[in-house]
Amino acid sequence: SRIDEFKQTVKVLKEKIIDANSNKIAESELQEFLYNNPWLFGTEYVNAQPQKLRGAHNKFDFYLERFNKTNDIVEIKLLSDVIINTDGTISAKVIQAVDQIIEYLESSVAAAHSSVISEEEGIRELRPRGMVIIGKDSSKESKQKLSKWNYRLTHIKILTYQDIVDMGEAVLKHIEKQENVKTETKAN
C-alpha cells in the first residue's frame, strides 16, 4: 500500500542519518532521495522539479512545487555538516548555505522579472521561498539556534535531516488518520 511505501521511505531516511555516523553519504544521493520523495516536506508540496541553472554559476538542487503551482528552491547539504560550533555560534557551513540560497533566490527573482528568461526557464513566481537542508544535529542547542535563525529569515527555512524525518512522520500520521476515517465511515 501507499502507506507502507511512505513508512519505508521514512525508515530509509532514518537509516541514512544513522549511517552518516560511519559513512559519508554523497550530497547527490541525498538530493536524489529527497527529490524523489517531495511529500516528506509536508502536505503543501505536490511535486519536485529537477536542478535549474540560474545565471552563469547558479545551479540549485531542485524546486519543490506547492499545491498552488508556486515553487520553493531547495538546497541540499551534507548530513555530516555541523549546525553549531562548540562555542554555540552558528557554523560556517550553515552561513555558506544560507548565502548560497540567497543568491539563488535573487537570480530567480531577476529571471522572473525578465519575460524572455522566465518563459525559457519556466519560472512562474516572482518571490520564491528558499529551503536549506543541512546536518542531522537534533540537540536542544541546535534546535534553539535554528529556531532563532528561522524566525529572523523571512523567506528562508533552515532544516536538518531529522526535521525532514519528523515532517515525513507527521504526514504519515495524517494519511493514516484519513485512512482510518475512511474505513470507519465505510463500516457505518
mmCIF file of N, CA, C and O in Angstrom, residues 9-97:
data_model
loop_
_atom_site.group_PDB
_atom_site.id
_atom_site.type_symbol
_atom_site.label_atom_id
_atom_site.label_comp_id
_atom_site.label_asym_id
_atom_site.label_seq_id
_atom_site.Cartn_x
_atom_site.Cartn_y
_atom_site.Cartn_z
ATOM 1 N N THR A 9 10.013 4.718 3.175
ATOM 2 C CA THR A 9 10.796 5.901 2.828
ATOM 3 C C THR A 9 11.339 6.583 4.078
ATOM 4 O O THR A 9 12.521 6.951 4.139
ATOM 5 N N VAL A 10 10.487 6.753 5.092
ATOM 6 C CA VAL A 10 10.920 7.365 6.352
ATOM 7 C C VAL A 10 11.993 6.494 7.007
ATOM 8 O O VAL A 10 13.006 7.002 7.500
ATOM 9 N N LYS A 11 11.797 5.182 6.957
ATOM 10 C CA LYS A 11 12.777 4.256 7.538
ATOM 11 C C LYS A 11 14.131 4.392 6.841
ATOM 12 O O LYS A 11 15.185 4.426 7.499
ATOM 13 N N VAL A 12 14.123 4.489 5.528
ATOM 14 C CA VAL A 12 15.364 4.629 4.762
ATOM 15 C C VAL A 12 16.070 5.933 5.133
ATOM 16 O O VAL A 12 17.298 5.954 5.317
ATOM 17 N N LEU A 13 15.325 7.021 5.282
ATOM 18 C CA LEU A 13 15.941 8.289 5.660
ATOM 19 C C LEU A 13 16.542 8.203 7.066
ATOM 20 O O LEU A 13 17.657 8.689 7.303
ATOM 21 N N LYS A 14 15.836 7.562 7.978
ATOM 22 C CA LYS A 14 16.382 7.374 9.331
ATOM 23 C C LYS A 14 17.684 6.574 9.274
ATOM 24 O O LYS A 14 18.643 6.890 9.984
ATOM 25 N N GLU A 15 17.719 5.556 8.426
ATOM 26 C CA GLU A 15 18.935 4.744 8.279
ATOM 27 C C GLU A 15 20.084 5.570 7.703
ATOM 28 O O GLU A 15 21.232 5.415 8.112
ATOM 29 N N LYS A 16 19.768 6.465 6.767
ATOM 30 C CA LYS A 16 20.806 7.334 6.198
ATOM 31 C C LYS A 16 21.388 8.232 7.286
ATOM 32 O O LYS A 16 22.596 8.471 7.320
ATOM 33 N N ILE A 17 20.543 8.714 8.176
ATOM 34 C CA ILE A 17 21.009 9.566 9.274
ATOM 35 C C ILE A 17 21.947 8.779 10.184
ATOM 36 O O ILE A 17 23.021 9.255 10.553
ATOM 37 N N ILE A 18 21.573 7.556 10.510
ATOM 38 C CA ILE A 18 22.420 6.698 11.354
ATOM 39 C C ILE A 18 23.709 6.345 10.625
ATOM 40 O O ILE A 18 24.798 6.417 11.197
ATOM 41 N N ASP A 19 23.595 5.994 9.338
ATOM 42 C CA ASP A 19 24.765 5.621 8.539
ATOM 43 C C ASP A 19 25.764 6.772 8.396
ATOM 44 O O ASP A 19 26.959 6.541 8.205
ATOM 45 N N ALA A 20 25.275 7.996 8.488
ATOM 46 C CA ALA A 20 26.158 9.157 8.318
ATOM 47 C C ALA A 20 27.220 9.226 9.406
ATOM 48 O O ALA A 20 28.242 9.886 9.228
ATOM 49 N N ASN A 21 26.983 8.522 10.524
ATOM 50 C CA ASN A 21 27.981 8.497 11.586
ATOM 51 C C ASN A 21 29.236 7.744 11.172
ATOM 52 O O ASN A 21 30.325 8.052 11.625
ATOM 53 N N SER A 22 29.076 6.742 10.315
ATOM 54 C CA SER A 22 30.228 5.938 9.908
ATOM 55 C C SER A 22 30.573 6.074 8.424
ATOM 56 O O SER A 22 31.718 5.864 8.035
ATOM 57 N N ASN A 23 29.607 6.408 7.596
ATOM 58 C CA ASN A 23 29.840 6.547 6.153
ATOM 59 C C ASN A 23 29.456 7.946 5.702
ATOM 60 O O ASN A 23 28.416 8.459 6.104
ATOM 61 N N LYS A 24 30.277 8.524 4.848
ATOM 62 C CA LYS A 24 29.922 9.822 4.283
ATOM 63 C C LYS A 24 28.960 9.573 3.121
ATOM 64 O O LYS A 24 29.297 8.874 2.172
ATOM 65 N N ILE A 25 27.779 10.123 3.240
ATOM 66 C CA ILE A 25 26.764 9.957 2.196
ATOM 67 C C ILE A 25 26.856 11.156 1.260
ATOM 68 O O ILE A 25 26.837 12.303 1.711
ATOM 69 N N ALA A 26 26.960 10.881 -0.024
ATOM 70 C CA ALA A 26 27.142 11.944 -1.020
ATOM 71 C C ALA A 26 25.933 12.864 -1.075
ATOM 72 O O ALA A 26 24.783 12.418 -0.939
ATOM 73 N N GLU A 27 26.201 14.148 -1.295
ATOM 74 C CA GLU A 27 25.130 15.134 -1.433
ATOM 75 C C GLU A 27 24.187 14.746 -2.569
ATOM 76 O O GLU A 27 22.975 14.901 -2.467
ATOM 77 N N SER A 28 24.733 14.206 -3.652
ATOM 78 C CA SER A 28 23.912 13.817 -4.803
ATOM 79 C C SER A 28 22.943 12.695 -4.434
ATOM 80 O O SER A 28 21.811 12.655 -4.922
ATOM 81 N N GLU A 29 23.361 11.782 -3.560
ATOM 82 C CA GLU A 29 22.476 10.699 -3.112
ATOM 83 C C GLU A 29 21.322 11.261 -2.271
ATOM 84 O O GLU A 29 20.170 10.864 -2.442
ATOM 85 N N LEU A 30 21.647 12.188 -1.399
ATOM 86 C CA LEU A 30 20.617 12.823 -0.567
ATOM 87 C C LEU A 30 19.662 13.635 -1.439
ATOM 88 O O LEU A 30 18.447 13.609 -1.252
ATOM 89 N N GLN A 31 20.240 14.344 -2.394
ATOM 90 C CA GLN A 31 19.438 15.152 -3.312
ATOM 91 C C GLN A 31 18.439 14.286 -4.075
ATOM 92 O O GLN A 31 17.257 14.609 -4.154
ATOM 93 N N GLU A 32 18.913 13.187 -4.631
ATOM 94 C CA GLU A 32 18.040 12.304 -5.403
ATOM 95 C C GLU A 32 16.941 11.713 -4.518
ATOM 96 O O GLU A 32 15.777 11.648 -4.912
ATOM 97 N N PHE A 33 17.306 11.297 -3.310
ATOM 98 C CA PHE A 33 16.336 10.713 -2.391
ATOM 99 C C PHE A 33 15.224 11.717 -2.057
ATOM 100 O O PHE A 33 14.037 11.397 -2.134
ATOM 101 N N LEU A 34 15.595 12.936 -1.690
ATOM 102 C CA LEU A 34 14.593 13.938 -1.324
ATOM 103 C C LEU A 34 13.799 14.409 -2.533
ATOM 104 O O LEU A 34 12.588 14.624 -2.445
ATOM 105 N N TYR A 35 14.465 14.537 -3.667
ATOM 106 C CA TYR A 35 13.782 14.923 -4.905
ATOM 107 C C TYR A 35 12.689 13.916 -5.255
ATOM 108 O O TYR A 35 11.599 14.288 -5.672
ATOM 109 N N ASN A 36 12.975 12.639 -5.055
ATOM 110 C CA ASN A 36 12.010 11.582 -5.381
ATOM 111 C C ASN A 36 10.914 11.420 -4.341
ATOM 112 O O ASN A 36 9.965 10.657 -4.566
ATOM 113 N N ASN A 37 11.030 12.112 -3.207
ATOM 114 C CA ASN A 37 10.045 11.993 -2.132
ATOM 115 C C ASN A 37 9.627 13.366 -1.607
ATOM 116 O O ASN A 37 9.798 13.668 -0.420
ATOM 117 N N PRO A 38 9.047 14.203 -2.462
ATOM 118 C CA PRO A 38 8.695 15.569 -2.025
ATOM 119 C C PRO A 38 7.662 15.600 -0.903
ATOM 120 O O PRO A 38 7.592 16.577 -0.157
ATOM 121 N N TRP A 39 6.898 14.549 -0.738
ATOM 122 C CA TRP A 39 5.884 14.504 0.327
ATOM 123 C C TRP A 39 6.518 14.611 1.714
ATOM 124 O O TRP A 39 5.856 15.022 2.674
ATOM 125 N N LEU A 40 7.814 14.249 1.832
ATOM 126 C CA LEU A 40 8.499 14.348 3.121
ATOM 127 C C LEU A 40 8.519 15.784 3.651
ATOM 128 O O LEU A 40 8.643 16.003 4.848
ATOM 129 N N PHE A 41 8.403 16.768 2.768
ATOM 130 C CA PHE A 41 8.462 18.171 3.164
ATOM 131 C C PHE A 41 7.119 18.704 3.662
ATOM 132 O O PHE A 41 7.036 19.846 4.084
ATOM 133 N N GLY A 42 6.080 17.905 3.561
ATOM 134 C CA GLY A 42 4.767 18.330 4.049
ATOM 135 C C GLY A 42 3.706 18.223 2.975
ATOM 136 O O GLY A 42 3.996 18.058 1.794
ATOM 137 N N THR A 43 2.475 18.345 3.415
ATOM 138 C CA THR A 43 1.338 18.148 2.515
ATOM 139 C C THR A 43 1.148 19.283 1.520
ATOM 140 O O THR A 43 0.422 19.115 0.541
ATOM 141 N N GLU A 44 1.787 20.429 1.735
ATOM 142 C CA GLU A 44 1.624 21.521 0.779
ATOM 143 C C GLU A 44 2.403 21.278 -0.514
ATOM 144 O O GLU A 44 2.175 21.932 -1.513
ATOM 145 N N TYR A 45 3.333 20.319 -0.495
ATOM 146 C CA TYR A 45 4.152 20.052 -1.669
ATOM 147 C C TYR A 45 3.615 18.866 -2.447
ATOM 148 O O TYR A 45 3.363 17.811 -1.882
ATOM 149 N N VAL A 46 3.459 19.081 -3.746
ATOM 150 C CA VAL A 46 2.847 18.055 -4.587
ATOM 151 C C VAL A 46 3.802 17.466 -5.616
ATOM 152 O O VAL A 46 3.490 16.445 -6.224
ATOM 153 N N ASN A 47 4.942 18.115 -5.800
ATOM 154 C CA ASN A 47 5.848 17.657 -6.853
ATOM 155 C C ASN A 47 7.228 18.276 -6.637
ATOM 156 O O ASN A 47 7.376 19.228 -5.891
ATOM 157 N N ALA A 48 8.204 17.724 -7.317
ATOM 158 C CA ALA A 48 9.540 18.304 -7.329
ATOM 159 C C ALA A 48 9.993 18.412 -8.772
ATOM 160 O O ALA A 48 9.603 17.601 -9.613
ATOM 161 N N GLN A 49 10.769 19.429 -9.051
ATOM 162 C CA GLN A 49 11.327 19.625 -10.382
ATOM 163 C C GLN A 49 12.846 19.615 -10.262
ATOM 164 O O GLN A 49 13.389 20.051 -9.254
ATOM 165 N N PRO A 50 13.534 19.127 -11.296
ATOM 166 C CA PRO A 50 14.988 18.940 -11.203
ATOM 167 C C PRO A 50 15.780 20.235 -11.104
ATOM 168 O O PRO A 50 15.234 21.323 -11.204
ATOM 169 N N GLN A 51 17.096 20.051 -10.956
ATOM 170 C CA GLN A 51 18.031 21.172 -10.869
ATOM 171 C C GLN A 51 17.787 22.177 -11.973
ATOM 172 O O GLN A 51 17.485 21.822 -13.102
ATOM 173 N N LYS A 52 17.945 23.431 -11.604
ATOM 174 C CA LYS A 52 17.797 24.504 -12.587
ATOM 175 C C LYS A 52 19.036 25.386 -12.537
ATOM 176 O O LYS A 52 19.583 25.648 -11.477
ATOM 177 N N LEU A 53 19.447 25.836 -13.676
ATOM 178 C CA LEU A 53 20.574 26.753 -13.763
ATOM 179 C C LEU A 53 20.026 28.169 -13.698
ATOM 180 O O LEU A 53 19.104 28.516 -14.423
ATOM 181 N N ARG A 54 20.576 28.972 -12.783
ATOM 182 C CA ARG A 54 20.169 30.372 -12.647
ATOM 183 C C ARG A 54 21.401 31.238 -12.847
ATOM 184 O O ARG A 54 22.290 31.249 -12.012
ATOM 185 N N GLY A 55 21.457 31.944 -13.948
ATOM 186 C CA GLY A 55 22.620 32.782 -14.216
ATOM 187 C C GLY A 55 23.808 31.924 -14.628
ATOM 188 O O GLY A 55 23.682 30.730 -14.880
ATOM 189 N N ALA A 56 24.966 32.534 -14.645
ATOM 190 C CA ALA A 56 26.163 31.855 -15.143
ATOM 191 C C ALA A 56 26.652 30.746 -14.222
ATOM 192 O O ALA A 56 27.158 29.736 -14.686
ATOM 193 N N HIS A 57 26.501 30.905 -12.911
ATOM 194 C CA HIS A 57 27.107 29.947 -11.988
ATOM 195 C C HIS A 57 26.142 29.403 -10.939
ATOM 196 O O HIS A 57 26.579 28.748 -10.007
ATOM 197 N N ASN A 58 24.886 29.699 -11.046
ATOM 198 C CA ASN A 58 23.929 29.298 -10.014
ATOM 199 C C ASN A 58 23.096 28.110 -10.452
ATOM 200 O O ASN A 58 22.277 28.221 -11.356
ATOM 201 N N LYS A 59 23.321 26.987 -9.805
ATOM 202 C CA LYS A 59 22.535 25.795 -10.101
ATOM 203 C C LYS A 59 22.085 25.196 -8.768
ATOM 204 O O LYS A 59 22.871 24.581 -8.060
ATOM 205 N N PHE A 60 20.821 25.428 -8.420
ATOM 206 C CA PHE A 60 20.344 24.902 -7.151
ATOM 207 C C PHE A 60 19.850 23.474 -7.324
ATOM 208 O O PHE A 60 19.680 22.989 -8.434
ATOM 209 N N ASP A 61 19.621 22.798 -6.208
ATOM 210 C CA ASP A 61 19.372 21.358 -6.248
ATOM 211 C C ASP A 61 18.026 20.988 -6.859
ATOM 212 O O ASP A 61 17.962 20.170 -7.752
ATOM 213 N N PHE A 62 16.929 21.571 -6.370
ATOM 214 C CA PHE A 62 15.643 21.343 -7.010
ATOM 215 C C PHE A 62 14.589 22.302 -6.494
ATOM 216 O O PHE A 62 14.788 22.992 -5.500
ATOM 217 N N TYR A 63 13.501 22.358 -7.233
ATOM 218 C CA TYR A 63 12.311 23.108 -6.846
ATOM 219 C C TYR A 63 11.357 22.147 -6.159
ATOM 220 O O TYR A 63 11.200 21.005 -6.599
ATOM 221 N N LEU A 64 10.671 22.625 -5.142
ATOM 222 C CA LEU A 64 9.515 21.916 -4.603
ATOM 223 C C LEU A 64 8.292 22.693 -5.061
ATOM 224 O O LEU A 64 8.203 23.899 -4.848
ATOM 225 N N GLU A 65 7.367 22.007 -5.712
ATOM 226 C CA GLU A 65 6.166 22.666 -6.204
ATOM 227 C C GLU A 65 5.060 22.571 -5.161
ATOM 228 O O GLU A 65 4.729 21.484 -4.691
ATOM 229 N N ARG A 66 4.525 23.731 -4.791
ATOM 230 C CA ARG A 66 3.406 23.774 -3.854
ATOM 231 C C ARG A 66 2.095 23.520 -4.586
ATOM 232 O O ARG A 66 2.030 23.619 -5.812
ATOM 233 N N PHE A 67 1.067 23.203 -3.839
ATOM 234 C CA PHE A 67 -0.244 22.899 -4.408
ATOM 235 C C PHE A 67 -0.776 24.049 -5.263
ATOM 236 O O PHE A 67 -1.554 23.827 -6.181
ATOM 237 N N ASN A 68 -0.342 25.283 -4.995
ATOM 238 C CA ASN A 68 -0.838 26.438 -5.748
ATOM 239 C C ASN A 68 0.038 26.756 -6.970
ATOM 240 O O ASN A 68 -0.056 27.834 -7.539
ATOM 241 N N LYS A 69 0.903 25.829 -7.336
ATOM 242 C CA LYS A 69 1.758 25.897 -8.530
ATOM 243 C C LYS A 69 2.923 26.867 -8.390
ATOM 244 O O LYS A 69 3.586 27.179 -9.366
ATOM 245 N N THR A 70 3.193 27.357 -7.178
ATOM 246 C CA THR A 70 4.399 28.142 -6.963
ATOM 247 C C THR A 70 5.490 27.201 -6.470
ATOM 248 O O THR A 70 5.209 26.076 -6.064
ATOM 249 N N ASN A 71 6.726 27.661 -6.520
ATOM 250 C CA ASN A 71 7.849 26.782 -6.211
ATOM 251 C C ASN A 71 8.743 27.347 -5.124
ATOM 252 O O ASN A 71 8.904 28.561 -5.014
ATOM 253 N N ASP A 72 9.333 26.454 -4.356
ATOM 254 C CA ASP A 72 10.354 26.807 -3.383
ATOM 255 C C ASP A 72 11.671 26.197 -3.846
ATOM 256 O O ASP A 72 11.698 25.083 -4.368
ATOM 257 N N ILE A 73 12.753 26.924 -3.641
ATOM 258 C CA ILE A 73 14.073 26.466 -4.039
ATOM 259 C C ILE A 73 14.690 25.692 -2.878
ATOM 260 O O ILE A 73 14.699 26.163 -1.747
ATOM 261 N N VAL A 74 15.190 24.496 -3.176
ATOM 262 C CA VAL A 74 15.785 23.650 -2.144
ATOM 263 C C VAL A 74 17.284 23.490 -2.409
ATOM 264 O O VAL A 74 17.684 23.202 -3.529
ATOM 265 N N GLU A 75 18.057 23.688 -1.358
ATOM 266 C CA GLU A 75 19.494 23.467 -1.427
ATOM 267 C C GLU A 75 19.854 22.405 -0.399
ATOM 268 O O GLU A 75 19.570 22.550 0.791
ATOM 269 N N ILE A 76 20.455 21.325 -0.877
ATOM 270 C CA ILE A 76 20.807 20.179 -0.038
ATOM 271 C C ILE A 76 22.277 20.267 0.339
ATOM 272 O O ILE A 76 23.137 20.486 -0.516
ATOM 273 N N LYS A 77 22.552 20.064 1.611
ATOM 274 C CA LYS A 77 23.924 19.971 2.094
ATOM 275 C C LYS A 77 24.114 18.602 2.747
ATOM 276 O O LYS A 77 23.199 17.794 2.803
ATOM 277 N N LEU A 78 25.280 18.353 3.259
ATOM 278 C CA LEU A 78 25.606 17.025 3.785
ATOM 279 C C LEU A 78 24.986 16.749 5.157
ATOM 280 O O LEU A 78 24.820 17.660 5.969
ATOM 281 N N LEU A 79 24.680 15.491 5.393
ATOM 282 C CA LEU A 79 24.235 15.041 6.715
ATOM 283 C C LEU A 79 25.298 15.308 7.773
ATOM 284 O O LEU A 79 24.992 15.586 8.925
ATOM 285 N N SER A 80 26.539 15.223 7.370
ATOM 286 C CA SER A 80 27.655 15.369 8.311
ATOM 287 C C SER A 80 27.986 16.822 8.647
ATOM 288 O O SER A 80 28.796 17.081 9.537
ATOM 289 N N ASP A 81 27.376 17.784 7.966
ATOM 290 C CA ASP A 81 27.677 19.188 8.235
ATOM 291 C C ASP A 81 27.223 19.583 9.639
ATOM 292 O O ASP A 81 26.141 19.221 10.089
ATOM 293 N N VAL A 82 28.061 20.350 10.302
ATOM 294 C CA VAL A 82 27.798 20.805 11.663
ATOM 295 C C VAL A 82 26.855 22.005 11.632
ATOM 296 O O VAL A 82 26.980 22.877 10.776
ATOM 297 N N ILE A 83 25.912 22.038 12.585
ATOM 298 C CA ILE A 83 24.954 23.137 12.672
ATOM 299 C C ILE A 83 25.500 24.257 13.560
ATOM 300 O O ILE A 83 25.468 25.423 13.187
ATOM 301 N N ILE A 84 25.977 23.882 14.747
ATOM 302 C CA ILE A 84 26.536 24.888 15.652
ATOM 303 C C ILE A 84 27.955 24.494 16.062
ATOM 304 O O ILE A 84 28.282 23.317 16.153
ATOM 305 N N ASN A 85 28.753 25.503 16.296
ATOM 306 C CA ASN A 85 30.128 25.303 16.752
ATOM 307 C C ASN A 85 30.130 24.989 18.242
ATOM 308 O O ASN A 85 29.122 25.178 18.931
ATOM 309 N N THR A 86 31.269 24.548 18.741
ATOM 310 C CA THR A 86 31.373 24.195 20.166
ATOM 311 C C THR A 86 31.097 25.389 21.077
ATOM 312 O O THR A 86 30.657 25.214 22.204
ATOM 313 N N ASP A 87 31.302 26.606 20.567
ATOM 314 C CA ASP A 87 31.021 27.801 21.387
ATOM 315 C C ASP A 87 29.569 28.260 21.281
ATOM 316 O O ASP A 87 29.191 29.297 21.834
ATOM 317 N N GLY A 88 28.736 27.493 20.544
ATOM 318 C CA GLY A 88 27.315 27.811 20.442
ATOM 319 C C GLY A 88 26.930 28.719 19.291
ATOM 320 O O GLY A 88 25.747 28.998 19.089
ATOM 321 N N THR A 89 27.905 29.159 18.504
ATOM 322 C CA THR A 89 27.598 30.006 17.348
ATOM 323 C C THR A 89 27.217 29.136 16.158
ATOM 324 O O THR A 89 27.564 27.956 16.091
ATOM 325 N N ILE A 90 26.520 29.738 15.225
ATOM 326 C CA ILE A 90 26.110 29.007 14.020
ATOM 327 C C ILE A 90 27.357 28.695 13.185
ATOM 328 O O ILE A 90 28.286 29.499 13.126
ATOM 329 N N SER A 91 27.376 27.532 12.564
ATOM 330 C CA SER A 91 28.576 27.099 11.833
ATOM 331 C C SER A 91 28.728 27.829 10.496
ATOM 332 O O SER A 91 27.759 28.320 9.913
ATOM 333 N N ALA A 92 29.947 27.853 10.010
ATOM 334 C CA ALA A 92 30.246 28.452 8.709
ATOM 335 C C ALA A 92 29.499 27.727 7.601
ATOM 336 O O ALA A 92 29.080 28.345 6.620
ATOM 337 N N LYS A 93 29.316 26.408 7.740
ATOM 338 C CA LYS A 93 28.602 25.626 6.716
ATOM 339 C C LYS A 93 27.165 26.124 6.556
ATOM 340 O O LYS A 93 26.652 26.230 5.446
ATOM 341 N N VAL A 94 26.501 26.426 7.683
ATOM 342 C CA VAL A 94 25.126 26.930 7.631
ATOM 343 C C VAL A 94 25.112 28.321 6.998
ATOM 344 O O VAL A 94 24.287 28.602 6.121
ATOM 345 N N ILE A 95 26.039 29.161 7.407
ATOM 346 C CA ILE A 95 26.108 30.519 6.861
ATOM 347 C C ILE A 95 26.348 30.482 5.352
ATOM 348 O O ILE A 95 25.694 31.199 4.586
ATOM 349 N N GLN A 96 27.261 29.619 4.909
ATOM 350 C CA GLN A 96 27.536 29.489 3.472
ATOM 351 C C GLN A 96 26.298 28.997 2.723
ATOM 352 O O GLN A 96 25.998 29.474 1.627
ATOM 353 N N ALA A 97 25.577 28.043 3.312
ATOM 354 C CA ALA A 97 24.373 27.509 2.663
ATOM 355 C C ALA A 97 23.294 28.580 2.552
ATOM 356 O O ALA A 97 22.620 28.692 1.519
#
